[in-house]
Amino acid sequence: MQKQKLLIVDDDEDLRTQMKWALTADYNVYLAEDRQSAIAIINKEQPAVVTLDLGLPPNPAGVEEGFAILDHILDNYSHTKVIIITGRGEKEHALRAVEKGAYDFFYKPIQLDELKVVLRRAFHVSQLEQEQREMRHRLSGDTFEGMIGTSPPMQDVFSTIRKVATTDAPVLITGESGTGKELVARAIHRLSIRESKPFIPINCSAIPENLIESELFGHEKGTFTGAHAQRKGRFEMAEGGTLFLDEVGDLPLTLQVKLLRFLQEKTIERVGGREQIEVDTRVLAATNRDLEEAMKNSTFREDLYYRLNVVKISLPALRERNADVVLLAKTFLDRYTGEIRKKIKGFSSQAIESIERYPWPGNVRELENRIKRAVIMSEGKKITLEDLEMKSIAGSKECIVLKDAREILEKELILKAMARNENNLTKAASDLGVSRPTLYDLMEKLGIPK
Ligand SMILES: Nc1ncnc2c1ncn2[C@@H]1O[C@H](COP(=O)(O)OP(=O)(O)OP(=O)(O)O)[C@@H](O)[C@H]1O
Ligand SMILES: [Mg+2]
């Protein structure tokens, strides 16, 4: 494999030589002693990583030369990782550089074995980012409504979408809030022969119970006060196309019967009408409720469940597909920096680490909202933990790992216990060996919906 390119910018000739000698086995090393020679090499070679001494001639005691090089890199080669090399007395300059977008900093006198570790990590991150850019590029031509996902569970979802799109079978799409259920429904419609006909979504939980029947099935003139004219419902509006019944678990039982009749006979009856109207509409349904549990409680009809559930697509929670998190984060960052027209070059390394570790209870929607907000609030070149409002999540530097690790583990165990016990708090608590109030408090603390 070809060695990756490293540029060392330092005015101390001995140090340059020593570093080159130590690093030349691992990297293709270039040397520069001032701003002019550094910029020439950066433009020509575009090294993946640069170590940058801030104090350079003609004013080796100042930092302007170093910052000028940093700005040049950030403006033109934002993928390049810059490691600031600085004296212990100049910490605030180093921090300012990182704030601007440098990848990391390192103190003089240089401990070569430590520097090697930092460099290895910088090259590794650079490589990963490169792969992700290529991946995104390859995926951007896709037809899944811009859905991102390289993780195995998402690849399964895509392959099912492809298969069911060509049929007229109902599909039940399940998954936690914000996992992309509506996107899947739109993708199925888009890939089907119904594509040129309407896609009509309706959220069964958002419409008051007394209005939903007429919303769905329409009504005849004079059926109730306010029914001045005959009106078509969503089933008829979706003629030839697709009706998306979101939160189908909240559909009142009386309407479940009517929906079942439609699925069996392909006909509907308007409210106050006597005529059976034939409609050619495909039904896709979604829910974040556990319908099997609802069947046991008799709030969801079993016969309807089996009709809707001919094909099931279960969307994995974001915390179950680590491979996608950073990819999604970068995609949203690109999208919103483009829309909001800000020159943001990426995430700080702390921000990326926290994005990877956080369990994302609100799934993709939460990730997207946090990033959009961060892009609006950000004042630097990189999105920081503060921009993401994730500072409290990360905690202080020393306890990041343990504290987060514990929360993630606790969260996962609680979610599993709740699922196993069909959301019965008492049983889940006994499974986990804690009291019911303790479990309740923990769920509150970890933001798990009850
Ligand atoms: N795989 C993905 N790639 C890109 N964006 C996604 C992906 N999944 C979800 N999103 C985005 O996340 C947001 C939430 O998606 P969507 O509305 O489809 O979720 P949902 O499961 O229907 O959520 P809810 O249960 O809260 O209605 C949308 O803005 C959507 O564009
Ligand atoms: Mg939805």
Short mmCIF file of C-alpha atoms and ligand atoms in Angstrom, two decimals:
data_model
loop_
_atom_site.label_atom_id
_atom_site.label_comp_id
_atom_site.label_asym_id
_atom_site.label_seq_id
_atom_site.Cartn_x
_atom_site.Cartn_y
_atom_site.Cartn_z
CA MET A 1 0.00 0.00 0.00
CA GLN A 2 1.18 3.49 -0.77
CA LYS A 3 2.35 5.43 2.27
CA GLN A 4 0.21 8.37 3.33
CA LYS A 5 1.57 11.90 3.20
CA LEU A 6 2.72 13.79 6.29
CA LEU A 7 3.97 17.36 6.24
CA ILE A 8 6.14 18.60 9.13
CA VAL A 9 6.29 22.38 9.48
CA ASP A 10 8.96 23.55 11.91
CA ASP A 11 11.73 26.13 11.82
CA ASP A 12 14.02 24.04 14.01
CA GLU A 13 16.19 22.14 11.59
CA ASP A 14 17.40 19.54 14.10
CA LEU A 15 13.88 18.76 15.13
CA ARG A 16 12.73 18.43 11.51
CA THR A 17 15.49 16.01 10.74
CA GLN A 18 14.88 14.00 13.85
CA MET A 19 11.16 13.72 13.14
CA LYS A 20 11.69 12.80 9.53
CA TRP A 21 14.12 10.09 10.54
CA ALA A 22 11.66 8.67 13.09
CA LEU A 23 8.58 8.77 10.89
CA THR A 24 9.83 8.00 7.46
CA ALA A 25 9.25 4.27 7.81
CA ASP A 26 5.51 4.82 8.30
CA TYR A 27 4.76 7.87 6.20
CA ASN A 28 5.77 9.75 3.15
CA VAL A 29 7.33 12.71 4.99
CA TYR A 30 7.64 16.28 3.63
CA LEU A 31 9.42 19.11 5.43
CA ALA A 32 8.86 22.87 5.46
CA GLU A 33 10.54 25.58 7.50
CA ASP A 34 8.30 28.61 6.85
CA ARG A 35 4.89 29.67 5.59
CA GLN A 36 5.86 29.95 1.93
CA SER A 37 7.42 26.50 1.64
CA ALA A 38 4.63 24.94 3.72
CA ILE A 39 1.86 26.34 1.53
CA ALA A 40 3.69 25.29 -1.62
CA ILE A 41 3.87 21.67 -0.40
CA ILE A 42 0.28 21.69 0.86
CA ASN A 43 -1.00 22.88 -2.51
CA LYS A 44 1.09 20.41 -4.45
CA GLU A 45 0.89 17.26 -2.29
CA GLN A 46 -2.26 17.73 -0.20
CA PRO A 47 -0.92 15.77 2.76
CA ALA A 48 -3.48 13.96 4.92
CA VAL A 49 -1.84 15.17 8.13
CA VAL A 50 0.26 18.23 8.95
CA THR A 51 2.19 18.88 12.16
CA LEU A 52 2.41 22.63 12.55
CA ASP A 53 4.74 24.68 14.74
CA LEU A 54 2.97 28.02 15.25
CA GLY A 55 6.10 30.17 15.71
CA LEU A 56 7.85 30.52 12.37
CA PRO A 57 10.16 33.09 10.73
CA PRO A 58 10.16 36.01 10.21
CA ASN A 59 8.66 36.16 13.73
CA PRO A 60 9.42 32.86 15.47
CA ALA A 61 8.27 34.29 18.82
CA GLY A 62 4.79 35.06 17.48
CA VAL A 63 2.04 32.83 16.16
CA GLU A 64 0.76 34.72 13.09
CA GLU A 65 2.70 32.65 10.57
CA GLY A 66 1.38 29.39 11.98
CA PHE A 67 -2.19 30.65 12.06
CA ALA A 68 -1.89 31.86 8.48
CA ILE A 69 -0.95 28.33 7.40
CA LEU A 70 -3.78 26.86 9.47
CA ASP A 71 -6.28 29.21 7.84
CA HIS A 72 -5.01 28.29 4.42
CA ILE A 73 -5.53 24.61 5.14
CA LEU A 74 -8.96 25.05 6.70
CA ASP A 75 -10.17 27.17 3.83
CA ASN A 76 -8.87 24.97 1.06
CA TYR A 77 -8.25 21.46 2.33
CA SER A 78 -10.71 20.98 5.13
CA HIS A 79 -10.14 17.22 5.23
CA THR A 80 -6.50 17.67 6.23
CA LYS A 81 -5.79 16.94 9.90
CA VAL A 82 -3.59 19.59 11.50
CA ILE A 83 -1.72 18.83 14.72
CA ILE A 84 -0.40 21.97 16.41
CA ILE A 85 3.05 21.61 18.00
CA THR A 86 3.49 24.12 20.75
CA GLY A 87 5.37 25.03 23.93
CA ARG A 88 3.64 24.49 27.28
CA GLY A 89 3.47 28.25 27.79
CA GLU A 90 1.37 28.70 24.66
CA LYS A 91 -1.56 26.56 25.55
CA GLU A 92 -4.14 29.24 24.80
CA HIS A 93 -2.89 29.54 21.24
CA ALA A 94 -3.14 25.80 20.81
CA LEU A 95 -6.68 25.82 22.13
CA ARG A 96 -7.60 28.67 19.83
CA ALA A 97 -6.21 26.69 16.91
CA VAL A 98 -8.30 23.65 17.85
CA GLU A 99 -11.32 25.87 18.23
CA LYS A 100 -10.72 27.10 14.69
CA GLY A 101 -10.55 23.60 13.34
CA ALA A 102 -7.14 22.07 14.02
CA TYR A 103 -7.42 18.38 14.82
CA ASP A 104 -5.28 18.29 17.97
CA PHE A 105 -2.21 19.78 19.66
CA PHE A 106 0.99 18.41 21.07
CA TYR A 107 3.54 19.86 23.49
CA LYS A 108 7.24 20.42 22.97
CA PRO A 109 9.69 18.92 23.75
CA ILE A 110 8.41 16.19 21.49
CA GLN A 111 8.15 12.66 22.83
CA LEU A 112 8.36 10.75 19.61
CA ASP A 113 6.61 7.60 20.77
CA GLU A 114 3.65 9.68 22.00
CA LEU A 115 3.55 11.71 18.83
CA LYS A 116 3.46 8.50 16.84
CA VAL A 117 0.28 7.44 18.60
CA VAL A 118 -1.38 10.78 17.93
CA LEU A 119 -0.33 10.64 14.29
CA ARG A 120 -1.59 7.12 13.83
CA ARG A 121 -4.98 8.16 15.11
CA ALA A 122 -5.10 11.25 12.92
CA PHE A 123 -4.31 9.20 9.83
CA HIS A 124 -6.87 6.63 10.84
CA VAL A 125 -9.61 9.24 11.21
CA SER A 126 -8.62 10.81 7.93
CA GLN A 127 -8.86 7.45 6.20
CA LEU A 128 -12.28 6.68 7.70
CA GLU A 129 -13.60 10.04 6.60
CA GLN A 130 -12.30 9.45 3.13
CA GLU A 131 -14.09 6.10 2.95
CA GLN A 132 -17.28 7.67 4.19
CA ARG A 133 -17.12 10.40 1.57
CA GLU A 134 -16.75 7.77 -1.10
CA MET A 135 -19.59 5.75 0.34
CA ARG A 136 -21.89 8.73 0.47
CA HIS A 137 -20.98 9.59 -3.06
CA ARG A 138 -21.87 6.11 -4.20
CA LEU A 139 -25.15 6.14 -2.29
CA SER A 140 -26.26 9.57 -3.39
CA GLY A 141 -27.72 8.24 -6.61
CA ASP A 142 -30.01 5.92 -4.69
CA THR A 143 -33.77 5.93 -4.90
CA PHE A 144 -34.58 5.21 -1.26
CA GLU A 145 -35.72 8.76 -0.59
CA GLY A 146 -32.18 9.70 0.42
CA MET A 147 -32.13 7.08 3.16
CA ILE A 148 -28.66 6.52 4.49
CA GLY A 149 -27.47 3.25 5.91
CA THR A 150 -24.55 0.94 5.33
CA SER A 151 -25.12 -1.21 8.41
CA PRO A 152 -26.29 -4.79 7.81
CA PRO A 153 -29.78 -4.24 9.31
CA MET A 154 -30.37 -1.24 7.04
CA GLN A 155 -29.12 -3.17 4.02
CA ASP A 156 -31.77 -5.78 4.88
CA VAL A 157 -34.39 -3.05 5.03
CA PHE A 158 -33.37 -1.76 1.61
CA SER A 159 -33.49 -5.20 0.11
CA THR A 160 -37.00 -5.79 1.49
CA ILE A 161 -38.14 -2.40 0.18
CA ARG A 162 -36.92 -3.35 -3.25
CA LYS A 163 -38.80 -6.66 -3.15
CA VAL A 164 -42.14 -5.40 -1.84
CA ALA A 165 -42.23 -2.28 -3.96
CA THR A 166 -43.22 -4.27 -7.01
CA THR A 167 -46.17 -5.96 -5.30
CA ASP A 168 -49.49 -4.60 -4.01
CA ALA A 169 -49.24 -6.32 -0.64
CA PRO A 170 -49.82 -4.29 2.51
CA VAL A 171 -46.67 -3.63 4.50
CA LEU A 172 -46.42 -3.06 8.23
CA ILE A 173 -43.50 -0.82 9.13
CA THR A 174 -42.44 -0.89 12.77
CA GLY A 175 -39.74 0.89 14.69
CA GLU A 176 -39.14 3.38 17.46
CA SER A 177 -40.00 7.00 16.95
CA GLY A 178 -37.70 8.75 14.50
CA THR A 179 -36.25 5.63 12.88
CA GLY A 180 -37.49 6.49 9.40
CA LYS A 181 -40.83 4.69 9.05
CA GLU A 182 -42.36 7.36 6.87
CA LEU A 183 -39.28 7.48 4.66
CA VAL A 184 -39.60 3.74 4.09
CA ALA A 185 -43.26 4.13 3.11
CA ARG A 186 -42.37 6.88 0.64
CA ALA A 187 -39.55 4.81 -0.78
CA ILE A 188 -41.85 1.85 -1.36
CA HIS A 189 -44.34 4.09 -3.14
CA ARG A 190 -41.62 5.73 -5.19
CA LEU A 191 -40.26 2.41 -6.40
CA SER A 192 -43.68 0.96 -7.22
CA ILE A 193 -45.73 1.19 -10.40
CA ARG A 194 -47.99 3.57 -8.45
CA GLU A 195 -45.22 6.16 -8.37
CA SER A 196 -46.97 8.68 -10.64
CA LYS A 197 -50.15 8.50 -8.55
CA PRO A 198 -50.65 10.13 -5.14
CA PHE A 199 -48.97 9.14 -1.89
CA ILE A 200 -51.42 10.13 0.86
CA PRO A 201 -50.25 9.98 4.47
CA ILE A 202 -52.59 10.18 7.42
CA ASN A 203 -51.62 10.10 11.07
CA CYS A 204 -54.28 8.10 12.88
CA SER A 205 -53.28 9.43 16.29
CA ALA A 206 -53.30 13.10 15.31
CA ILE A 207 -56.93 13.28 14.23
CA PRO A 208 -59.76 13.34 16.80
CA GLU A 209 -61.67 10.10 16.93
CA ASN A 210 -64.96 11.64 15.76
CA LEU A 211 -63.39 13.09 12.63
CA ILE A 212 -61.17 10.27 11.53
CA GLU A 213 -63.83 8.16 9.88
CA SER A 214 -64.88 10.92 7.52
CA GLU A 215 -61.22 11.86 6.95
CA LEU A 216 -60.47 8.32 5.82
CA PHE A 217 -63.64 7.31 4.06
CA GLY A 218 -65.27 10.64 3.14
CA HIS A 219 -68.90 11.58 3.71
CA GLU A 220 -72.11 12.31 1.85
CA LYS A 221 -73.73 15.71 1.88
CA GLY A 222 -75.81 16.50 4.95
CA THR A 223 -74.61 13.56 7.00
CA PHE A 224 -73.71 15.75 9.97
CA THR A 225 -73.62 19.42 10.87
CA GLY A 226 -71.03 21.06 8.70
CA ALA A 227 -71.22 18.41 5.98
CA HIS A 228 -72.37 20.91 3.37
CA ALA A 229 -71.13 18.92 0.46
CA GLN A 230 -70.09 15.43 -0.41
CA ARG A 231 -66.42 14.89 0.33
CA LYS A 232 -63.95 12.26 -0.67
CA GLY A 233 -61.81 10.64 2.01
CA ARG A 234 -58.12 9.77 1.88
CA PHE A 235 -58.78 6.29 0.52
CA GLU A 236 -60.34 7.81 -2.57
CA MET A 237 -57.75 10.59 -2.80
CA ALA A 238 -55.11 7.91 -2.97
CA GLU A 239 -56.86 6.15 -5.89
CA GLY A 240 -54.25 4.40 -8.00
CA GLY A 241 -51.59 5.31 -5.45
CA THR A 242 -50.69 4.59 -1.84
CA LEU A 243 -52.37 5.37 1.47
CA PHE A 244 -49.96 5.56 4.40
CA LEU A 245 -51.67 4.90 7.73
CA ASP A 246 -49.24 6.25 10.28
CA GLU A 247 -49.68 5.17 13.93
CA VAL A 248 -52.19 2.56 12.83
CA GLY A 249 -52.14 1.17 16.38
CA ASP A 250 -54.18 4.21 17.43
CA LEU A 251 -57.00 3.56 14.99
CA PRO A 252 -60.27 3.16 16.94
CA LEU A 253 -61.72 -0.35 16.92
CA THR A 254 -64.80 0.61 14.87
CA LEU A 255 -62.55 1.88 12.11
CA GLN A 256 -60.33 -1.15 12.31
CA VAL A 257 -63.38 -3.12 11.14
CA LYS A 258 -63.84 -0.78 8.18
CA LEU A 259 -60.16 -0.96 7.30
CA LEU A 260 -60.28 -4.74 7.44
CA ARG A 261 -63.28 -4.77 5.11
CA PHE A 262 -61.39 -2.60 2.65
CA LEU A 263 -58.38 -4.90 2.73
CA GLN A 264 -60.60 -7.90 2.05
CA GLU A 265 -62.96 -6.44 -0.53
CA LYS A 266 -61.23 -3.36 -1.91
CA THR A 267 -64.36 -1.33 -1.38
CA ILE A 268 -65.27 1.49 1.00
CA GLU A 269 -68.43 3.20 2.12
CA ARG A 270 -68.55 6.96 2.73
CA VAL A 271 -70.01 8.13 6.03
CA GLY A 272 -73.76 8.42 5.51
CA GLY A 273 -73.54 6.62 2.19
CA ARG A 274 -75.00 3.30 1.15
CA GLU A 275 -72.98 2.69 -1.95
CA GLN A 276 -69.96 0.38 -1.97
CA ILE A 277 -67.24 2.29 -3.80
CA GLU A 278 -64.42 0.37 -5.35
CA VAL A 279 -61.00 1.90 -4.79
CA ASP A 280 -57.62 0.78 -6.02
CA THR A 281 -55.37 1.95 -3.21
CA ARG A 282 -52.40 0.26 -1.66
CA VAL A 283 -52.19 0.43 2.12
CA LEU A 284 -48.92 0.83 3.98
CA ALA A 285 -49.12 1.10 7.75
CA ALA A 286 -46.68 2.11 10.46
CA THR A 287 -46.61 1.93 14.21
CA ASN A 288 -44.19 2.46 17.05
CA ARG A 289 -46.51 0.58 19.40
CA ASP A 290 -46.27 -3.08 20.11
CA LEU A 291 -49.28 -4.40 18.20
CA GLU A 292 -48.96 -7.88 19.62
CA GLU A 293 -49.31 -6.40 23.06
CA ALA A 294 -52.29 -4.34 21.82
CA MET A 295 -53.92 -7.52 20.51
CA LYS A 296 -53.60 -9.13 23.92
CA ASN A 297 -55.29 -6.07 25.45
CA SER A 298 -57.95 -6.28 22.76
CA THR A 299 -57.24 -2.77 21.51
CA PHE A 300 -56.09 -4.06 18.15
CA ARG A 301 -57.94 -6.67 16.09
CA GLU A 302 -56.06 -9.84 15.44
CA ASP A 303 -57.58 -10.42 11.99
CA LEU A 304 -56.56 -6.91 10.94
CA TYR A 305 -53.07 -7.46 12.27
CA TYR A 306 -52.55 -10.51 10.08
CA ARG A 307 -53.95 -8.69 7.04
CA LEU A 308 -51.62 -5.71 7.51
CA ASN A 309 -48.64 -7.75 8.47
CA VAL A 310 -48.25 -9.65 5.20
CA VAL A 311 -44.81 -8.11 4.94
CA LYS A 312 -43.14 -6.56 7.95
CA ILE A 313 -40.26 -4.12 7.91
CA SER A 314 -38.71 -3.53 11.33
CA LEU A 315 -36.48 -0.51 11.48
CA PRO A 316 -33.57 -0.88 13.88
CA ALA A 317 -33.01 1.81 16.51
CA LEU A 318 -30.07 4.06 15.73
CA ARG A 319 -28.10 2.72 18.70
CA GLU A 320 -28.28 -0.73 17.11
CA ARG A 321 -26.49 0.40 13.97
CA ASN A 322 -23.29 2.09 15.00
CA ALA A 323 -21.95 1.92 11.48
CA ASP A 324 -24.54 4.48 10.36
CA VAL A 325 -24.33 7.11 13.07
CA VAL A 326 -21.30 9.05 11.88
CA LEU A 327 -22.31 8.68 8.26
CA LEU A 328 -25.75 10.15 9.03
CA ALA A 329 -24.21 12.90 11.15
CA LYS A 330 -21.95 13.98 8.30
CA THR A 331 -24.74 13.81 5.78
CA PHE A 332 -26.93 16.08 7.90
CA LEU A 333 -23.99 18.41 8.48
CA ASP A 334 -23.44 18.74 4.72
CA ARG A 335 -27.13 19.22 4.12
CA TYR A 336 -27.60 21.99 6.68
CA THR A 337 -24.33 23.82 6.11
CA GLY A 338 -25.42 23.93 2.47
CA GLU A 339 -28.91 25.16 3.30
CA ILE A 340 -27.85 27.65 5.92
CA ARG A 341 -24.73 28.63 3.96
CA LYS A 342 -22.20 28.36 6.70
CA LYS A 343 -18.57 27.47 6.27
CA ILE A 344 -18.38 24.61 8.73
CA LYS A 345 -15.75 22.01 8.06
CA GLY A 346 -16.75 19.13 10.26
CA PHE A 347 -17.04 18.02 13.87
CA SER A 348 -14.52 18.41 16.67
CA SER A 349 -13.05 15.06 17.63
CA GLN A 350 -14.86 15.18 20.98
CA ALA A 351 -18.14 15.85 19.21
CA ILE A 352 -17.64 12.86 16.93
CA GLU A 353 -16.75 10.63 19.84
CA SER A 354 -19.88 11.63 21.72
CA ILE A 355 -22.05 11.21 18.64
CA GLU A 356 -20.79 7.66 18.36
CA ARG A 357 -21.33 6.87 22.02
CA TYR A 358 -24.68 8.52 22.71
CA PRO A 359 -27.63 6.08 22.63
CA TRP A 360 -29.92 8.40 20.58
CA PRO A 361 -33.30 7.68 22.17
CA GLY A 362 -34.98 9.90 19.54
CA ASN A 363 -33.13 8.07 16.77
CA VAL A 364 -32.42 9.67 13.39
CA ARG A 365 -34.84 12.51 14.00
CA GLU A 366 -32.99 13.51 17.17
CA LEU A 367 -29.64 13.32 15.43
CA GLU A 368 -30.91 15.42 12.55
CA ASN A 369 -32.45 18.04 14.85
CA ARG A 370 -29.35 18.33 17.02
CA ILE A 371 -27.15 18.82 14.00
CA LYS A 372 -29.43 21.30 12.35
CA ARG A 373 -29.54 23.32 15.54
CA ALA A 374 -25.76 23.04 15.96
CA VAL A 375 -25.20 24.38 12.44
CA ILE A 376 -27.41 27.37 13.23
CA MET A 377 -25.71 28.07 16.57
CA SER A 378 -22.12 27.32 15.62
CA GLU A 379 -19.64 30.18 15.49
CA GLY A 380 -16.53 28.21 14.62
CA LYS A 381 -15.32 26.04 11.79
CA LYS A 382 -16.16 22.85 13.59
CA ILE A 383 -19.26 21.68 15.37
CA THR A 384 -18.47 21.30 19.05
CA LEU A 385 -20.10 19.44 21.93
CA GLU A 386 -21.60 22.73 23.08
CA ASP A 387 -23.15 23.36 19.66
CA LEU A 388 -24.74 19.93 19.87
CA GLU A 389 -25.82 20.55 23.47
CA MET A 390 -24.09 17.31 24.34
CA LYS A 391 -21.61 18.71 26.83
CA SER A 392 -23.49 17.36 29.83
CA ILE A 393 -23.72 13.99 28.13
CA ALA A 394 -19.98 13.80 27.61
CA GLY A 395 -19.18 15.07 31.09
CA SER A 396 -15.67 15.94 32.13
CA LYS A 397 -12.85 14.48 30.15
CA GLU A 398 -11.68 11.89 32.68
CA CYS A 399 -15.02 10.26 33.29
CA ILE A 400 -16.45 10.37 29.78
CA VAL A 401 -15.90 6.78 29.02
CA LEU A 402 -17.07 5.14 32.23
CA LYS A 403 -20.07 7.35 32.80
CA ASP A 404 -21.33 7.11 29.23
CA ALA A 405 -20.57 3.45 29.03
CA ARG A 406 -22.63 2.86 32.12
CA GLU A 407 -25.59 4.88 30.87
CA ILE A 408 -25.57 3.14 27.53
CA LEU A 409 -25.41 -0.27 29.13
CA GLU A 410 -28.12 0.58 31.65
CA LYS A 411 -30.32 1.92 28.93
CA GLU A 412 -29.90 -1.12 26.77
CA LEU A 413 -30.61 -3.55 29.61
CA ILE A 414 -33.69 -1.62 30.67
CA LEU A 415 -35.06 -1.44 27.14
CA LYS A 416 -34.53 -5.15 26.71
CA ALA A 417 -36.15 -5.99 30.05
CA MET A 418 -39.11 -3.77 29.18
CA ALA A 419 -39.53 -5.41 25.80
CA ARG A 420 -39.28 -8.89 27.33
CA ASN A 421 -41.94 -8.00 29.87
CA GLU A 422 -44.23 -6.15 27.46
CA ASN A 423 -43.58 -2.80 29.13
CA ASN A 424 -44.68 -4.08 32.52
CA LEU A 425 -42.62 -1.98 34.95
CA THR A 426 -43.03 -4.29 37.92
CA LYS A 427 -41.91 -7.38 36.02
CA ALA A 428 -39.03 -5.56 34.32
CA ALA A 429 -37.85 -4.22 37.69
CA SER A 430 -37.88 -7.69 39.18
CA ASP A 431 -35.96 -9.02 36.17
CA LEU A 432 -33.32 -6.35 36.66
CA GLY A 433 -33.13 -6.91 40.39
CA VAL A 434 -34.16 -3.37 41.37
CA SER A 435 -37.27 -1.95 42.97
CA ARG A 436 -40.04 -0.51 40.84
CA PRO A 437 -39.40 3.10 42.00
CA THR A 438 -35.68 2.71 41.28
CA LEU A 439 -36.40 1.52 37.78
CA TYR A 440 -38.85 4.39 37.34
CA ASP A 441 -36.21 6.92 38.42
CA LEU A 442 -33.59 5.37 36.18
CA MET A 443 -35.88 5.53 33.18
CA GLU A 444 -36.63 9.15 33.95
CA LYS A 445 -32.92 9.90 34.21
CA LEU A 446 -32.02 8.08 31.01
CA GLY A 447 -34.93 9.57 29.08
CA ILE A 448 -36.62 6.26 28.35
CA PRO A 449 -40.31 6.72 27.56
CA LYS A 450 -42.57 4.78 29.95
N1 LIG B 1 -31.88 6.24 7.12
C1 LIG B 1 -32.11 7.56 7.08
N2 LIG B 1 -31.35 8.34 6.30
C2 LIG B 1 -31.57 9.67 6.27
N3 LIG B 1 -32.50 10.31 6.96
C3 LIG B 1 -33.30 9.58 7.74
C4 LIG B 1 -33.14 8.17 7.84
N4 LIG B 1 -34.08 7.70 8.70
C5 LIG B 1 -34.77 8.77 9.12
N5 LIG B 1 -34.32 9.90 8.56
C6 LIG B 1 -34.81 11.26 8.82
O1 LIG B 1 -35.22 11.30 10.18
C7 LIG B 1 -36.45 11.99 10.35
C8 LIG B 1 -37.47 11.03 10.92
O2 LIG B 1 -37.87 10.06 9.96
P1 LIG B 1 -39.37 9.56 9.83
O3 LIG B 1 -40.33 10.71 9.97
O4 LIG B 1 -39.48 8.73 8.63
O5 LIG B 1 -39.41 8.66 11.15
P2 LIG B 1 -40.63 7.90 11.81
O6 LIG B 1 -40.13 6.56 12.15
O7 LIG B 1 -41.83 8.02 10.94
O8 LIG B 1 -40.81 8.71 13.15
P3 LIG B 1 -42.14 8.87 14.08
O9 LIG B 1 -42.42 7.52 14.67
O10 LIG B 1 -41.68 9.85 15.11
O11 LIG B 1 -43.21 9.36 13.19
C9 LIG B 1 -36.83 12.50 8.97
O12 LIG B 1 -36.41 13.84 8.85
C10 LIG B 1 -36.07 11.62 8.03
O13 LIG B 1 -35.76 12.30 6.85
MG MG B 2 -43.62 9.01 11.33
#
